[in-house]
């Protein structure tokens, strides 16, 4: 059986292939991390919107309660004036 002769050009080809593979793997991992970050950002945005809607609803309820109290006080004041 004949031993393969080591050719410096052949070694460089394999090294460049390995480096290309490592570069592609790192790029793929970076893309995955970017995708996860985008998903997390979207979820945070949705949660913020939900919280704002809940806060607005609570504020609206407080205003309605205050309006009812004002209406009652106005009615009472009208009775007193009469």
Protein backbone atom coordinates (compact mmCIF):
# COMPACT_ATOMS: atom_id res chain seq x y z
CA UNK A 1 0.00 0.00 0.00
CA UNK A 2 1.34 3.34 -0.96
CA UNK A 3 1.51 6.12 1.64
CA UNK A 4 -0.01 9.41 0.63
CA UNK A 5 2.46 12.19 0.31
CA UNK A 6 1.69 15.31 2.30
CA UNK A 7 1.26 18.24 0.04
CA UNK A 8 1.43 21.67 1.73
CA UNK A 9 -1.26 22.98 -0.64
CA UNK A 10 -3.52 20.10 0.34
CA UNK A 11 -3.08 20.93 4.05
CA UNK A 12 -3.94 24.57 3.38
CA UNK A 13 -7.10 23.50 1.54
CA UNK A 14 -8.21 21.43 4.52
CA UNK A 15 -7.39 24.25 6.94
CA UNK A 16 -9.38 26.74 4.88
CA UNK A 17 -12.30 24.28 4.74
CA UNK A 18 -12.18 23.90 8.52
CA UNK A 19 -12.01 27.66 9.03
CA UNK A 20 -14.94 28.14 6.65
CA UNK A 21 -16.93 25.56 8.62
CA UNK A 22 -16.12 27.22 11.95
CA UNK A 23 -17.04 30.61 10.51
CA UNK A 24 -20.34 29.28 9.23
CA UNK A 25 -21.10 27.65 12.58
CA UNK A 26 -20.38 30.89 14.46
CA UNK A 27 -22.51 32.85 12.00
CA UNK A 28 -25.38 30.39 12.44
CA UNK A 29 -25.15 30.65 16.22
CA UNK A 30 -25.13 34.44 15.92
CA UNK A 31 -28.25 34.34 13.73
CA UNK A 32 -29.98 32.09 16.26
CA UNK A 33 -29.13 34.46 19.10
CA UNK A 34 -30.39 37.42 17.08
CA UNK A 35 -33.65 35.59 16.38
CA UNK A 36 -34.11 34.79 20.07
CA UNK A 37 -33.45 38.44 20.96
CA UNK A 38 -36.04 39.60 18.42
CA UNK A 39 -38.62 37.18 19.83
CA UNK A 40 -37.92 38.36 23.38
CA UNK A 41 -38.25 41.98 22.31
CA UNK A 42 -41.58 41.26 20.65
CA UNK A 43 -42.86 39.47 23.77
CA UNK A 44 -41.77 42.39 25.97
CA UNK A 45 -43.56 44.80 23.66
CA UNK A 46 -46.74 42.74 23.85
CA UNK A 47 -46.53 42.57 27.65
CA UNK A 48 -46.03 46.34 27.81
CA UNK A 49 -49.11 46.88 25.63
CA UNK A 50 -51.19 44.59 27.82
CA UNK A 51 -50.00 46.41 30.95
CA UNK A 52 -50.83 49.78 29.41
CA UNK A 53 -54.31 48.57 28.50
CA UNK A 54 -54.85 47.28 32.03
CA UNK A 55 -53.61 50.57 33.53
CA UNK A 56 -55.90 52.54 31.20
CA UNK A 57 -58.88 50.38 32.17
CA UNK A 58 -58.19 50.93 35.87
CA UNK A 59 -57.84 54.67 35.32
CA UNK A 60 -61.11 54.76 33.37
CA UNK A 61 -62.87 52.94 36.21
CA UNK A 62 -61.52 55.46 38.73
CA UNK A 63 -62.73 58.35 36.56
CA UNK A 64 -66.18 56.78 36.25
CA UNK A 65 -66.36 56.38 40.03
CA UNK A 66 -65.30 60.00 40.51
CA UNK A 67 -67.92 61.16 37.98
CA UNK A 68 -70.61 59.26 39.85
CA UNK A 69 -69.51 60.89 43.11
CA UNK A 70 -69.58 64.31 41.46
CA UNK A 71 -73.07 63.60 40.11
CA UNK A 72 -74.28 62.58 43.59
CA UNK A 73 -72.72 65.67 45.17
CA UNK A 74 -74.23 67.90 42.48
CA UNK A 75 -77.63 66.34 43.07
CA UNK A 76 -77.33 66.82 46.83
CA UNK A 77 -76.26 70.43 46.37
CA UNK A 78 -79.27 71.04 44.11
CA UNK A 79 -81.57 69.60 46.80
CA UNK A 80 -80.03 71.85 49.42
CA UNK A 81 -80.47 74.95 47.24
CA UNK A 82 -84.13 74.13 46.62
